[in-house]
Structure formats: structure tokens, C-alpha cells
PDB file of C-alpha atoms in Angstrom:
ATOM      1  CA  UNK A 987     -47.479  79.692 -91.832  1.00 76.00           C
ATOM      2  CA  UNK A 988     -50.346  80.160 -89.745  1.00 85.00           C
ATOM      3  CA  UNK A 989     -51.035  81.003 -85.802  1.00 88.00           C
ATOM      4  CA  UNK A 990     -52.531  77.868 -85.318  1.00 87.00           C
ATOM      5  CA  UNK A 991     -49.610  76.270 -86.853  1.00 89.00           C
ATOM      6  CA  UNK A 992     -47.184  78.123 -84.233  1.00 91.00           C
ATOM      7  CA  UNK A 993     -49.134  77.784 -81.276  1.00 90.00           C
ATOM      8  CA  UNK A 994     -48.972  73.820 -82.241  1.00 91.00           C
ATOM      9  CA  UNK A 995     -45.257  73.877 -82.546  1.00 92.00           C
ATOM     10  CA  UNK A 996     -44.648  76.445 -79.675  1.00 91.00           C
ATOM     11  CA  UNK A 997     -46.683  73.323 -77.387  1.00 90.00           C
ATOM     12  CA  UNK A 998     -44.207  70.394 -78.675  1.00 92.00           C
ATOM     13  CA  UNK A 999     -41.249  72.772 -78.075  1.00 92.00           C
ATOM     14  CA  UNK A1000     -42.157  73.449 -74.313  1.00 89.00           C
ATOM     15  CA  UNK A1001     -43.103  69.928 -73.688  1.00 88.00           C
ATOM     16  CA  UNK A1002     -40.848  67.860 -75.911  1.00 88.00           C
ATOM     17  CA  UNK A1003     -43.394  66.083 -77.346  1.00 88.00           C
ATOM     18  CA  UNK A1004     -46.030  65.180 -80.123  1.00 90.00           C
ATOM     19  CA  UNK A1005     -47.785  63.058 -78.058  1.00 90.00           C
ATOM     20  CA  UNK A1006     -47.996  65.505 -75.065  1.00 89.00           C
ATOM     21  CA  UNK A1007     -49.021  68.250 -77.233  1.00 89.00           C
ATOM     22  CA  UNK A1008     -51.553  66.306 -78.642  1.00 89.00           C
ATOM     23  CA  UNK A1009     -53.010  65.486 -75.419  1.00 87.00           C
ATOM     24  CA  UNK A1010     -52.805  68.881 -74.306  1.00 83.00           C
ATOM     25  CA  UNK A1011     -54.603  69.747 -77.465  1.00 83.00           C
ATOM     26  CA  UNK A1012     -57.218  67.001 -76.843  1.00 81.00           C
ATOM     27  CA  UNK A1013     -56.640  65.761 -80.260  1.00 84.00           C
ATOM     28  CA  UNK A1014     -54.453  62.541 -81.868  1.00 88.00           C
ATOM     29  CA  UNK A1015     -50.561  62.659 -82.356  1.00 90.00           C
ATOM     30  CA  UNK A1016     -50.980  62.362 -86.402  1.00 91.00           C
ATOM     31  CA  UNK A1017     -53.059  66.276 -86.469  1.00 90.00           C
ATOM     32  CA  UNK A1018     -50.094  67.655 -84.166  1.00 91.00           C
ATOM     33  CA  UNK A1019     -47.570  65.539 -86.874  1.00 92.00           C
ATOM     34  CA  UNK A1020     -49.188  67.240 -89.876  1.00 92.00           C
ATOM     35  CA  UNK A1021     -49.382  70.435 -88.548  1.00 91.00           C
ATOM     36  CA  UNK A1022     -45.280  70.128 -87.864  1.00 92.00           C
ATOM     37  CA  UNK A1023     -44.788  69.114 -91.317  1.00 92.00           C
ATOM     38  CA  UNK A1024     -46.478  71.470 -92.928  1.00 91.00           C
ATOM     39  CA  UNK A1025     -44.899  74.402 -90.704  1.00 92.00           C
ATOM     40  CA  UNK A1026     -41.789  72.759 -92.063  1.00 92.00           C
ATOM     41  CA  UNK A1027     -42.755  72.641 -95.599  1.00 92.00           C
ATOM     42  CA  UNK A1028     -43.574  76.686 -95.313  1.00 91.00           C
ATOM     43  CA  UNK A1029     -40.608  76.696 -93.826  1.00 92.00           C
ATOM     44  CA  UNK A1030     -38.525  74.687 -96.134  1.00 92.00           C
ATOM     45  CA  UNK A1031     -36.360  73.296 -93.255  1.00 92.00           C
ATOM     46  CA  UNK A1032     -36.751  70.823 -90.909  1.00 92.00           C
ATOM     47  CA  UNK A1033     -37.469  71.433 -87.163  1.00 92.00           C
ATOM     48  CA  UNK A1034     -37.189  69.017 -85.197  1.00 91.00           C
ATOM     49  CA  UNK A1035     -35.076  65.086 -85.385  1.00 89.00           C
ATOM     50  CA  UNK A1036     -35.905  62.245 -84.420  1.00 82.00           C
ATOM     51  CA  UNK A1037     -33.441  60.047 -82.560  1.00 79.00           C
ATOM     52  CA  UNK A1038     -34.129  56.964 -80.585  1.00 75.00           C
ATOM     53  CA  UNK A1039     -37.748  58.124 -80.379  1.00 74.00           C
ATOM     54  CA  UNK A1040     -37.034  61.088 -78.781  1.00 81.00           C
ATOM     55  CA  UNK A1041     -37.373  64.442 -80.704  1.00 86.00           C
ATOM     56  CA  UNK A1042     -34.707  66.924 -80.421  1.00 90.00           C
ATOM     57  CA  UNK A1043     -35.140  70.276 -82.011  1.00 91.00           C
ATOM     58  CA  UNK A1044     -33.017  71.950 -84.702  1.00 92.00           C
ATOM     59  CA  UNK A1045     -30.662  75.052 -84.134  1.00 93.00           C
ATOM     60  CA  UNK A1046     -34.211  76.574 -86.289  1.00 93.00           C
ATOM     61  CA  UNK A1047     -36.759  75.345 -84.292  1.00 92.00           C
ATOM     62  CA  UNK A1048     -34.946  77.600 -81.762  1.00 92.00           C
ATOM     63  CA  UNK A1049     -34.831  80.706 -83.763  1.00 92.00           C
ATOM     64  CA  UNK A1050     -38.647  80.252 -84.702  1.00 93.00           C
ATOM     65  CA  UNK A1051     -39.589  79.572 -80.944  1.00 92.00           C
ATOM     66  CA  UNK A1052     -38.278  83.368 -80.542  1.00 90.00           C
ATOM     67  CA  UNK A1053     -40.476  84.289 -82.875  1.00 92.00           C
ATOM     68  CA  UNK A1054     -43.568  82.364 -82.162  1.00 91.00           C
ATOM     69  CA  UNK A1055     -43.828  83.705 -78.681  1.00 90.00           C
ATOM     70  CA  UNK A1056     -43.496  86.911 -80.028  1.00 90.00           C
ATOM     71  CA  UNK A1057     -46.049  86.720 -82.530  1.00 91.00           C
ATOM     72  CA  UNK A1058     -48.235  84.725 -80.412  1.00 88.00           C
ATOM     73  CA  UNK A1059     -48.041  87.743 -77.515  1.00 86.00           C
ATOM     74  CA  UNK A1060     -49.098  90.258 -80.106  1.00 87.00           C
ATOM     75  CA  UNK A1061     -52.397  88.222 -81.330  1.00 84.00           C
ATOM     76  CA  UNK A1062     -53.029  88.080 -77.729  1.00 78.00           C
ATOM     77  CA  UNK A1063     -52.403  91.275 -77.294  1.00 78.00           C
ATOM     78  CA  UNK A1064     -54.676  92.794 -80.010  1.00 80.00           C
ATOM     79  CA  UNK A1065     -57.466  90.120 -78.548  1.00 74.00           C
ATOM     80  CA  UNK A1066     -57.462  91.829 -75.138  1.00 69.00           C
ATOM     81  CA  UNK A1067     -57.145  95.986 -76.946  1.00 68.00           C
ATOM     82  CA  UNK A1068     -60.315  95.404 -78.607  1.00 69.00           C
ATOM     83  CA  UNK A1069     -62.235  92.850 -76.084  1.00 62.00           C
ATOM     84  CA  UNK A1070     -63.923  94.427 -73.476  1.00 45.00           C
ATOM     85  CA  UNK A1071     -64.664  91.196 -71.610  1.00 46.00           C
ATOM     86  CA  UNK A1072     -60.753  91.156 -71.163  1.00 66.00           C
ATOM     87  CA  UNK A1073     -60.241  89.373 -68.181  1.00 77.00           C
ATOM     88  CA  UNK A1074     -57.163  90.772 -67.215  1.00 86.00           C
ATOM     89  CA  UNK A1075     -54.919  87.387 -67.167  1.00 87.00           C
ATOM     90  CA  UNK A1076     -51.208  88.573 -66.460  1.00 92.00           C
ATOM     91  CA  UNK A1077     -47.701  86.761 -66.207  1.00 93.00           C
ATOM     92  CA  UNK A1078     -45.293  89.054 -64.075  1.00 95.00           C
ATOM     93  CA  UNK A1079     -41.790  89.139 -62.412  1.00 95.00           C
ATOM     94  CA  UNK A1080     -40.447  90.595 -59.409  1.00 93.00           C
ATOM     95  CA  UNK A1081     -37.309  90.648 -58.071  1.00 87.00           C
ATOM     96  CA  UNK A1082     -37.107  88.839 -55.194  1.00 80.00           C
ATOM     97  CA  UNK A1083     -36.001  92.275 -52.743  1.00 79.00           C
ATOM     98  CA  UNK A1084     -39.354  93.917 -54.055  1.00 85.00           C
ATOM     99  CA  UNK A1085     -42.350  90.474 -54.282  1.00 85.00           C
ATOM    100  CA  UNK A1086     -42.279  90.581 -50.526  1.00 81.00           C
ATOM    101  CA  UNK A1087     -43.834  93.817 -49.904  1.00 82.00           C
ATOM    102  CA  UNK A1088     -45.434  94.475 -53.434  1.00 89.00           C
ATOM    103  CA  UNK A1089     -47.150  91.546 -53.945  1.00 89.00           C
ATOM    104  CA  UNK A1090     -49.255  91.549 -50.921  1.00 87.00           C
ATOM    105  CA  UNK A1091     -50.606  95.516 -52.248  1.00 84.00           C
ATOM    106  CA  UNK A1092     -50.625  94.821 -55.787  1.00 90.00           C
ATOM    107  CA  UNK A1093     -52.708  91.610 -55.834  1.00 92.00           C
ATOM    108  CA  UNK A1094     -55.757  92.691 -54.404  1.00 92.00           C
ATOM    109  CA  UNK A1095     -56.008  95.809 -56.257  1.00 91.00           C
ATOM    110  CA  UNK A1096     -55.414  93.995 -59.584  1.00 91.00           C
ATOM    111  CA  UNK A1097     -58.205  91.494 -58.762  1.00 90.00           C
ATOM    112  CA  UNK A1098     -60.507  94.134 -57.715  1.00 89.00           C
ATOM    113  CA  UNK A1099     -60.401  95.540 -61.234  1.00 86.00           C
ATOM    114  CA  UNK A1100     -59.556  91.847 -63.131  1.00 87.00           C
ATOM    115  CA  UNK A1101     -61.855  89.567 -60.572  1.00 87.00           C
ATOM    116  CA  UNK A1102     -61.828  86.419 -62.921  1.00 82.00           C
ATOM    117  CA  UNK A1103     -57.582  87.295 -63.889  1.00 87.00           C
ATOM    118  CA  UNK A1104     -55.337  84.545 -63.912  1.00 87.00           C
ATOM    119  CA  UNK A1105     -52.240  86.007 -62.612  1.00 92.00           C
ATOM    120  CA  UNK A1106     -48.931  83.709 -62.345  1.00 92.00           C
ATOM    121  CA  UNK A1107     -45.774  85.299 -60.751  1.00 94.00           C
ATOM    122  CA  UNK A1108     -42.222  85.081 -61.215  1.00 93.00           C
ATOM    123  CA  UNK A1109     -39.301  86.042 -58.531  1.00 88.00           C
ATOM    124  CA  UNK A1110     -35.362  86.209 -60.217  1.00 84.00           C
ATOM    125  CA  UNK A1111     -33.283  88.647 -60.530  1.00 82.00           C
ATOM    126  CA  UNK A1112     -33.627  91.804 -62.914  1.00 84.00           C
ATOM    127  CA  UNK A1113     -31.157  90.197 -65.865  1.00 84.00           C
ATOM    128  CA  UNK A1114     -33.403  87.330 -65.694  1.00 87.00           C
ATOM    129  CA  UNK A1115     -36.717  88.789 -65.828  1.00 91.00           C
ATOM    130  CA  UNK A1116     -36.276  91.150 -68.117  1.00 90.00           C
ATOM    131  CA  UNK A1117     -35.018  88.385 -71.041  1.00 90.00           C
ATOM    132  CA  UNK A1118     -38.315  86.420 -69.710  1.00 92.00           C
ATOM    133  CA  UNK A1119     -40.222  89.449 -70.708  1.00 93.00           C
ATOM    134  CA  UNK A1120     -38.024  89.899 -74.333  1.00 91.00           C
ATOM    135  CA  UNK A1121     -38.680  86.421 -74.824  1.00 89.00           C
ATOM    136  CA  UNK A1122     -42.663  86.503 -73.963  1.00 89.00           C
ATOM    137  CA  UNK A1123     -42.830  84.168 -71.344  1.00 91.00           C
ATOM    138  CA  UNK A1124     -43.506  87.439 -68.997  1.00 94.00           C
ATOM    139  CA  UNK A1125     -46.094  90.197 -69.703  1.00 94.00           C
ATOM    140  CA  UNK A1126     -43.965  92.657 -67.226  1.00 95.00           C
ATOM    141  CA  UNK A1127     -41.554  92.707 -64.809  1.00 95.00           C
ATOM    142  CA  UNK A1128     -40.678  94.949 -61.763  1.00 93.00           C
ATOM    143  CA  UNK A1129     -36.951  94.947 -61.604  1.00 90.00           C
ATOM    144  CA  UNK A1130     -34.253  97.119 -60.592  1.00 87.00           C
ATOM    145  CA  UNK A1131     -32.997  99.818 -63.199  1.00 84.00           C
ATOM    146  CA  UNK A1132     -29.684  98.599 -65.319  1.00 65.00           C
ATOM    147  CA  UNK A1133     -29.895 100.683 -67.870  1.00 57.00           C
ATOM    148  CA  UNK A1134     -26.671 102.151 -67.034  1.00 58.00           C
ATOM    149  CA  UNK A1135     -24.670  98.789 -66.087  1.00 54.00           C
ATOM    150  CA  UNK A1136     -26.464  96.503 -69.149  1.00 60.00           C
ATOM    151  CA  UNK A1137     -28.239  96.466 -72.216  1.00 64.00           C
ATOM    152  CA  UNK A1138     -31.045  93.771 -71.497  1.00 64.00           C
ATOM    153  CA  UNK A1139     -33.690  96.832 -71.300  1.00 72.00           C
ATOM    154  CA  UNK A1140     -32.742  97.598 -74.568  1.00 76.00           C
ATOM    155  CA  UNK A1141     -35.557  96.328 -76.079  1.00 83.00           C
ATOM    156  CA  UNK A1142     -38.054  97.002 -73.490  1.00 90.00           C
ATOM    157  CA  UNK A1143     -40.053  99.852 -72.691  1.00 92.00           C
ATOM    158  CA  UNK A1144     -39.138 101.269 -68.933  1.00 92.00           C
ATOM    159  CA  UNK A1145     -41.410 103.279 -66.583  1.00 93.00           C
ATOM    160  CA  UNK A1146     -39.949 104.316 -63.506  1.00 92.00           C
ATOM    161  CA  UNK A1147     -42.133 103.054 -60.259  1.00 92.00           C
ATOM    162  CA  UNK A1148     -40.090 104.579 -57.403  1.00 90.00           C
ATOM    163  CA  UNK A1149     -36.410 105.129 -55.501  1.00 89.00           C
ATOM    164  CA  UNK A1150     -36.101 102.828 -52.220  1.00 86.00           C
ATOM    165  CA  UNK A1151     -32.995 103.575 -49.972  1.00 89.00           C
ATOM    166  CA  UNK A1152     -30.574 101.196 -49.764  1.00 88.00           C
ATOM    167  CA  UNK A1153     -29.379 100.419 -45.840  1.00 90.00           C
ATOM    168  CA  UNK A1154     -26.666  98.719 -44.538  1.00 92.00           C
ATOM    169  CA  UNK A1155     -28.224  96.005 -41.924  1.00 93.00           C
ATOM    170  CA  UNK A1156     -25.466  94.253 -39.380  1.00 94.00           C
ATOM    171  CA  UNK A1157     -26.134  91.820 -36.529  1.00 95.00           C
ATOM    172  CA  UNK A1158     -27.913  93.062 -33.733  1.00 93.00           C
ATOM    173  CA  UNK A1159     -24.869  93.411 -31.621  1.00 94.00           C
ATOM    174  CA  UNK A1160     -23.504  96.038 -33.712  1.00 94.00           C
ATOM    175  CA  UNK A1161     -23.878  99.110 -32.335  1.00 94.00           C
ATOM    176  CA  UNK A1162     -22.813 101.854 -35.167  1.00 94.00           C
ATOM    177  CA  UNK A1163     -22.174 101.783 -39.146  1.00 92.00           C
ATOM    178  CA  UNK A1164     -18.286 102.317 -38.335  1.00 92.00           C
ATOM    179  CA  UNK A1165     -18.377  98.959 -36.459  1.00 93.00           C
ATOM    180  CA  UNK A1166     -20.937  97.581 -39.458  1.00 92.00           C
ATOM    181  CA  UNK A1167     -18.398  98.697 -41.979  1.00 92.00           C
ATOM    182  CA  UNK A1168     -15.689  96.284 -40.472  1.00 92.00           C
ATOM    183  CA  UNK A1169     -17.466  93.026 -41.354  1.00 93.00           C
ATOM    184  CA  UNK A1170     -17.775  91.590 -44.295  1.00 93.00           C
ATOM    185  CA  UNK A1171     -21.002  91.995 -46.565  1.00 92.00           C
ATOM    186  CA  UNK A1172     -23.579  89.613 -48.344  1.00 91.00           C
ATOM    187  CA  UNK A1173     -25.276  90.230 -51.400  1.00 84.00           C
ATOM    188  CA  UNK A1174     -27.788  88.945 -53.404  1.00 77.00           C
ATOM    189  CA  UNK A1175     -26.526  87.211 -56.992  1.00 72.00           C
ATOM    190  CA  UNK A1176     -27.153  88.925 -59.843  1.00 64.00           C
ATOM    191  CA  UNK A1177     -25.877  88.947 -63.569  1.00 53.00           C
ATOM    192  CA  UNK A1178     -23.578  92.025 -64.435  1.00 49.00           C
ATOM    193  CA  UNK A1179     -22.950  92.326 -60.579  1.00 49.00           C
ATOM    194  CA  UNK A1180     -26.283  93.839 -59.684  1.00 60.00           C
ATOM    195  CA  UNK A1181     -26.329  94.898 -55.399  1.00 68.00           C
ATOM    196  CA  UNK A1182     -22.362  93.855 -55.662  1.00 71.00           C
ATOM    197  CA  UNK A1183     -22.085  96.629 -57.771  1.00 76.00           C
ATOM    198  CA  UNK A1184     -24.392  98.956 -55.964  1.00 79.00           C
ATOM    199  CA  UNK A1185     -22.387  98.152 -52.354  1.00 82.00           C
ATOM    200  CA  UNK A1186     -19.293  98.711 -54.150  1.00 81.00           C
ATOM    201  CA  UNK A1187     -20.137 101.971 -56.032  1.00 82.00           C
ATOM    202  CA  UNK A1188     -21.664 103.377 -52.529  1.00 85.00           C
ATOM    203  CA  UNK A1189     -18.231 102.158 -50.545  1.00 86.00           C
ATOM    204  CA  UNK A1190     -15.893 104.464 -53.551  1.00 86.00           C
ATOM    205  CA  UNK A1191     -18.556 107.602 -53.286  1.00 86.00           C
ATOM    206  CA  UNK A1192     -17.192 107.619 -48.993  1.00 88.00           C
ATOM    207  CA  UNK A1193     -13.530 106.861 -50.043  1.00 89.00           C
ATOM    208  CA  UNK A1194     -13.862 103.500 -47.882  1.00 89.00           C
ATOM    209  CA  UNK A1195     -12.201 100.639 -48.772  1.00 87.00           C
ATOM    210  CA  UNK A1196     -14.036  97.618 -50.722  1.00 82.00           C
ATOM    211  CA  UNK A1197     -15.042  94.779 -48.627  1.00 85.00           C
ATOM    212  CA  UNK A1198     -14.752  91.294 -48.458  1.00 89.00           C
ATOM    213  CA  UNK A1199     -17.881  90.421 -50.660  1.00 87.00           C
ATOM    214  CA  UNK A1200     -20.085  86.875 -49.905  1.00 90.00           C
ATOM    215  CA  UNK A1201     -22.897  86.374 -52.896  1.00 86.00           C
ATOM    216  CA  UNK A1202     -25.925  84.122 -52.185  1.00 86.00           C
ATOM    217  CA  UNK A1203     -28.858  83.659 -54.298  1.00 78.00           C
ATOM    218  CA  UNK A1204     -31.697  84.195 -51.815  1.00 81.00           C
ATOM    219  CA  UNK A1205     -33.160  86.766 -49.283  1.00 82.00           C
ATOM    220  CA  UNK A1206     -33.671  84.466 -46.713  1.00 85.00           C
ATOM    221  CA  UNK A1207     -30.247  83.468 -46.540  1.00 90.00           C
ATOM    222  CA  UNK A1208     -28.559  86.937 -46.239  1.00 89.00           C
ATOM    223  CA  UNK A1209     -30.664  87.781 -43.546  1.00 89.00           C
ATOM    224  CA  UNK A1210     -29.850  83.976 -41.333  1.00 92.00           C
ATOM    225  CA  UNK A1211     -26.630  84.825 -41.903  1.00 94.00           C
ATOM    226  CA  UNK A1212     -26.757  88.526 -40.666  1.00 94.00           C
ATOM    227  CA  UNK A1213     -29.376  87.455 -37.910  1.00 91.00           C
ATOM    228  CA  UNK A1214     -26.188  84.529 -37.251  1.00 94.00           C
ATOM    229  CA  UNK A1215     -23.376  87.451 -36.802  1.00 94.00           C
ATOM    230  CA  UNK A1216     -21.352  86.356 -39.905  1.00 94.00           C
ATOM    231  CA  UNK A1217     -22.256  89.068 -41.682  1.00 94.00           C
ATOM    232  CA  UNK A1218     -23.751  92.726 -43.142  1.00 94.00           C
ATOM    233  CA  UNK A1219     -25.537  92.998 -46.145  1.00 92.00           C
ATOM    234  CA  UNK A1220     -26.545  96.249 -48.173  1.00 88.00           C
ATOM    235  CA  UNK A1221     -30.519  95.770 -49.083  1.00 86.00           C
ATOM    236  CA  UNK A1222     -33.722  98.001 -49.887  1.00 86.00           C
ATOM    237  CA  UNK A1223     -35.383  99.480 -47.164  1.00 86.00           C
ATOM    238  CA  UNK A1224     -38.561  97.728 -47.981  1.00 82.00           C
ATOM    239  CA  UNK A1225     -36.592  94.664 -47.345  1.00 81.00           C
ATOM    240  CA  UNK A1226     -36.592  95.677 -43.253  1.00 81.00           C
ATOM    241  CA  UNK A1227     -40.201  95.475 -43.103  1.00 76.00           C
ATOM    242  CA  UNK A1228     -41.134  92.547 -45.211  1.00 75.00           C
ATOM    243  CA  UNK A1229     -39.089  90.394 -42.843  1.00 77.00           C
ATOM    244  CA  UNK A1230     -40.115  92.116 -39.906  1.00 79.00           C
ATOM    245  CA  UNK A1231     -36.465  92.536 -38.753  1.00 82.00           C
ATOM    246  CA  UNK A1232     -36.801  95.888 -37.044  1.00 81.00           C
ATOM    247  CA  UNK A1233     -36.087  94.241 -33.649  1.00 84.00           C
ATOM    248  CA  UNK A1234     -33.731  91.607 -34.863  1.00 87.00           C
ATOM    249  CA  UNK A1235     -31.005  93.600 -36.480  1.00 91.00           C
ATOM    250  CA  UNK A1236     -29.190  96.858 -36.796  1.00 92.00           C
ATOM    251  CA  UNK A1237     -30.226  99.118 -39.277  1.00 92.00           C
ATOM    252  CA  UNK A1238     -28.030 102.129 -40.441  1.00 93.00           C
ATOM    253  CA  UNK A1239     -28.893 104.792 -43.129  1.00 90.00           C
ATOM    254  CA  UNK A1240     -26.425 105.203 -45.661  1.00 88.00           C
ATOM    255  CA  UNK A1241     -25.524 108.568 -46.816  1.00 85.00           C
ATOM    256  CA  UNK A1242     -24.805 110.218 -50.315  1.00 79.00           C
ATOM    257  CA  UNK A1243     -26.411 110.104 -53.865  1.00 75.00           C
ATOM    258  CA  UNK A1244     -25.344 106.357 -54.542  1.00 73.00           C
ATOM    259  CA  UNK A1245     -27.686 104.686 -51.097  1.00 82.00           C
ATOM    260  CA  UNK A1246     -30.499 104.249 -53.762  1.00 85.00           C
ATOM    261  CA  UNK A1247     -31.858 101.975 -56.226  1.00 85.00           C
ATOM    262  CA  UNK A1248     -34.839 102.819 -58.504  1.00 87.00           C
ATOM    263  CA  UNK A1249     -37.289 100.064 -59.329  1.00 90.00           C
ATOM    264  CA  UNK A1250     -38.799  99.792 -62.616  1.00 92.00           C
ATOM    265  CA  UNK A1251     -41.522  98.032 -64.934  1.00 94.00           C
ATOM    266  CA  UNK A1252     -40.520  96.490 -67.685  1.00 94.00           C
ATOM    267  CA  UNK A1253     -42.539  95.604 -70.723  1.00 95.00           C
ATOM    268  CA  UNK A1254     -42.082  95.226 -74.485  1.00 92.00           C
ATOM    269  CA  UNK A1255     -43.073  97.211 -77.014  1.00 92.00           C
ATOM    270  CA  UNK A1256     -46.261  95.980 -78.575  1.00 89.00           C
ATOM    271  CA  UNK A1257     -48.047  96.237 -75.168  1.00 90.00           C
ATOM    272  CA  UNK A1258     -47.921  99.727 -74.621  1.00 88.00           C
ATOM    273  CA  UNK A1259     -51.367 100.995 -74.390  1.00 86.00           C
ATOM    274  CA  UNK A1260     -52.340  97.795 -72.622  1.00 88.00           C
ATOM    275  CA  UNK A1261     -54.883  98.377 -70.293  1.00 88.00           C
ATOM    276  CA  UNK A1262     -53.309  95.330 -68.075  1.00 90.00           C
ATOM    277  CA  UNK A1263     -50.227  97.212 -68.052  1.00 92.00           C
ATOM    278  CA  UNK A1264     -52.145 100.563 -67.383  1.00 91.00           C
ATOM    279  CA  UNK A1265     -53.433  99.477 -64.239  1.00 91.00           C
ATOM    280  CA  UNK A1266     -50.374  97.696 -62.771  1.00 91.00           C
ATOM    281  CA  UNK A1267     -48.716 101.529 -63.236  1.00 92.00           C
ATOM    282  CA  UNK A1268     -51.657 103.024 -61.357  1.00 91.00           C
ATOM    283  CA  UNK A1269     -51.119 100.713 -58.569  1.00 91.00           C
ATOM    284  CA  UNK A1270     -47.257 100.223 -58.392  1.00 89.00           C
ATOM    285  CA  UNK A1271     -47.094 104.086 -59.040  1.00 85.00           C
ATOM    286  CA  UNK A1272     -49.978 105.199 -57.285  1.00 67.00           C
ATOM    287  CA  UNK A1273     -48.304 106.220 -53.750  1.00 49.00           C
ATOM    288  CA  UNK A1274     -45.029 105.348 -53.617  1.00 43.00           C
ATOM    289  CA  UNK A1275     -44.277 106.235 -50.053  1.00 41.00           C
ATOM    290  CA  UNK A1276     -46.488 103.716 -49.404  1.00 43.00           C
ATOM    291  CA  UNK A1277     -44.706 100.849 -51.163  1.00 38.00           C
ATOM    292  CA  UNK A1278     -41.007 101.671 -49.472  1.00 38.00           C
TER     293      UNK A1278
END
């Protein structure tokens, strides 16, 4: 079983295809054919079937897949250690509460060290990005912390960026947080209850009652809605400015210890000591006032 061999199969598994992989390979379907059957003969199993000429891959194939991208990530990452023409080429996350106002600071400063980097991003939420990462279609992700509410940063190393506030944001109409605190609250979506649980949590540290909870998968759409008068919604700070909402709702400040969230990046093992990774902690932790 050889790299070339995985990288082959790891193409027909993402395109579900021999004849797609071998055009993406710029070579004919027969060379992509033998290479399957031979990973399959090291193997001694069979990978994918074929059923009314389409090609549907085994309960296997998906176990191997795991462990193709994983070896494939650390032969790339070994390339880029000891090649110092690395150009710098990066796949990242963000959440979707952070890309707004990160993104904008973190891409020029990346390019200024990586000018010929490729770098693709990816906004979900943190549950999401962090298996992405796990499973190597991410280099790194800047997510929230869940460490305490989940186990999918388990296998990832952490490295804390910076604390944001949390605020409560209400309609413009709304004059104080004790009339705020009276309507009911949006929240973004997110696996193992993510801001849900971070509204609720702040709502039992002030003895207040729980409230009526609406969940919606985008920014964009908590804030119509707020902007609307249907609703409040506990965010990051950071979240204020990146939607330049300073003069189109009311912000409160929420006291006590819970009214923060600490943002992370995430990253497995075998690229600690990346210099890719290196410089996106310079520049995520360089000043974090900055970034909230």
C-alpha cells in the first residue's frame, strides 16, 4: 500500500468516480482501475461495488478514507517542515460569529508572509469544524472552546486565542436589559447546544428565569430578526462591529463570570511545530484587544 495508491483512491472517493479521477489525474480510467485493485489486493478486501454502473463504496472504503486523509496530511506535512520554498497553502475554519471580523486582519498578514498561499476558508459551527479538522479536510480551525460541554477536541491540540464578551443585543426600541430580558432570544444552531447553552448558563448565574429560546442557523438572520423587533439574541461583542449595528440596535453588557466565550485554534497533532500554524498564532494571538 503505497501513497500514490491512496491519494488515487482518496480522488475516486470524493468524486465518485474512476473516470473523473482519471481525468483529474490526466491519465486513462484502466491506470486509476489498477491502482484500485491492487490497493484492494494489499488490502485483501474489496472497496468499492459496482451496481448499475455506478460505484458505491464499501463500509471499508470508509474506514480507509479516515485513514488516507490522515496519512496523506502527514506526508504533506513533513513536505512543508523540511521545504523552505513552503508556500504556505492553508485550509481553515471559522465559526461564523468570529470570520467576520478575523478574516479581514488575518488574511493580509498571512499573505504578507505566504504571498503565493492558497488559502480556502470554511464558516460552521465549532462541532463541525473541529471533526473537519480530525478528519483532514481542515488544517485548523478557530472555534469556540467545548472542551467542557463535548469531547470533539479530544483529539486535537487547543491554543487559546482570546475571551470576547458576550452581550445581549434587543431592538432598538428597547431601552434597558430589564425590558431586553422580557423578549424572547435567538441563537445561533450549534451541536451539543453551543450559544443555547451559553444564554442559558448566563440566565441561572442571575437567578432569572430561562427564556423562550428561537435557534437559526445564520448571523444574518438573528440580527433581521432583532433589527425586525421579534427578538434578542446573546452574541460576541465582535459581532456588534462586524455588522456595523452600533446605531441600529440596543446593546447591553452582561454581567458575571459566565458573559464570556473564549475562542480557540484547533489543530491535530502531527502539525504542531508547523510553521503555517506558527504564524496564524502570531497573528490571531498577537493583540487581542484588537480582534474583539
Amino acid at each position: 500500500m503505497d501513497l500514490q495508491s491512496l491519494r488515487t483512491f482518496k480522488l475516486v472517493m470524493d468524486l465518485g468516480s474512476i473516470t473523473a479521477a482519471a481525468e483529474q489525474l490526466h491519465t486513462v480510467q484502466p491506470n486509476v482501475t489498477a491502482r484500485i485493485r491492487k490497493l484492494e489486493q494489499d488490502l485483501g478486501t474489496a472497496l468499492f461495488q459496482r451496481a448499475h454502473r455506478r460505484l458505491i463504496p464499501t463500509h471499508e472504503a470508509q474506514e480507509l478514507l479516515g485513514y488516507a486523509n490522515a496519512m496523506l496530511s502527514l506526508e504533506q506535512a513533513a513536505m512543508k517542515a523540511i521545504n523552505p520554498k513552503d508556500q504556505g497553502h492553508i485550509r481553515l475554519g471559522f465559526i461564523d460569529s468570529q470570520a467576520g471580523h478575523l478574516l479581514p486582519r488575518f488574511i493580509p498578514a498571512y499573505q504578507n508572509r505566504y504571498p503565493e498561499a492558497e488559502i480556502t476558508v470554511e464558516a460552521g459551527v465549532s462541532g463541525y469544524l473541529n471533526r473537519e479538522v480530525e478528519d483532514c479536510r481542515l488544517d485548523a480551525a478557530v472555534v469556540v472552546d467545548r472542551r467542557v460541554r463535548s469531547r470533539d477536541q479530544d483529539n486535537l491540540v487547543t491554543h487559546k486565542l482570546f475571551t470576547e464578551p458576550l452581550v445581549y443585543l434587543a431592538p432598538k426600541n428597547v431601552t434597558s436589559l430589564e425590558e431586553a430580558l422580557t423578549l424572547p432570544i435567538m441563537v445561533l444552531v450549534q451541536e451539543g447546544g453551543g450559544y443555547r447553552n451559553f444564554a442559558i448558563d448566563w440566565y441561572r448565574s442571575q437567578d432569572l428565569v430561562s427564556p423562550k429560546v428561537m435557534e437559526i442557523s445564520t448571523i444574518d438572520g438573528i440580527v433581521a430578526c432583532i433589527r425586525a423587533g421579534i427578538c434578542a439574541s446573546v452574541l460576541p461583542l465582535s459581532i456588534v462591529n462586524s455588522f456595523e449595528l452600533q446605531a441600529r440596535v440596543s446593546r447591553f453588557s452582561l454581567p458575571g463570570e459566565d458573559a464570556e466565550i473564549s475562542i480557540v485554534l484547533t489543530h491535530r497533532p502531527e502539525l504542531k511545530g508547523d510553521q503555517r500554524i506558527g504564524k496564524l498564532l502570531q497573528i490571531l494571538q498577537g493583540n487581542p484587544r484588537k480582534l474583539s
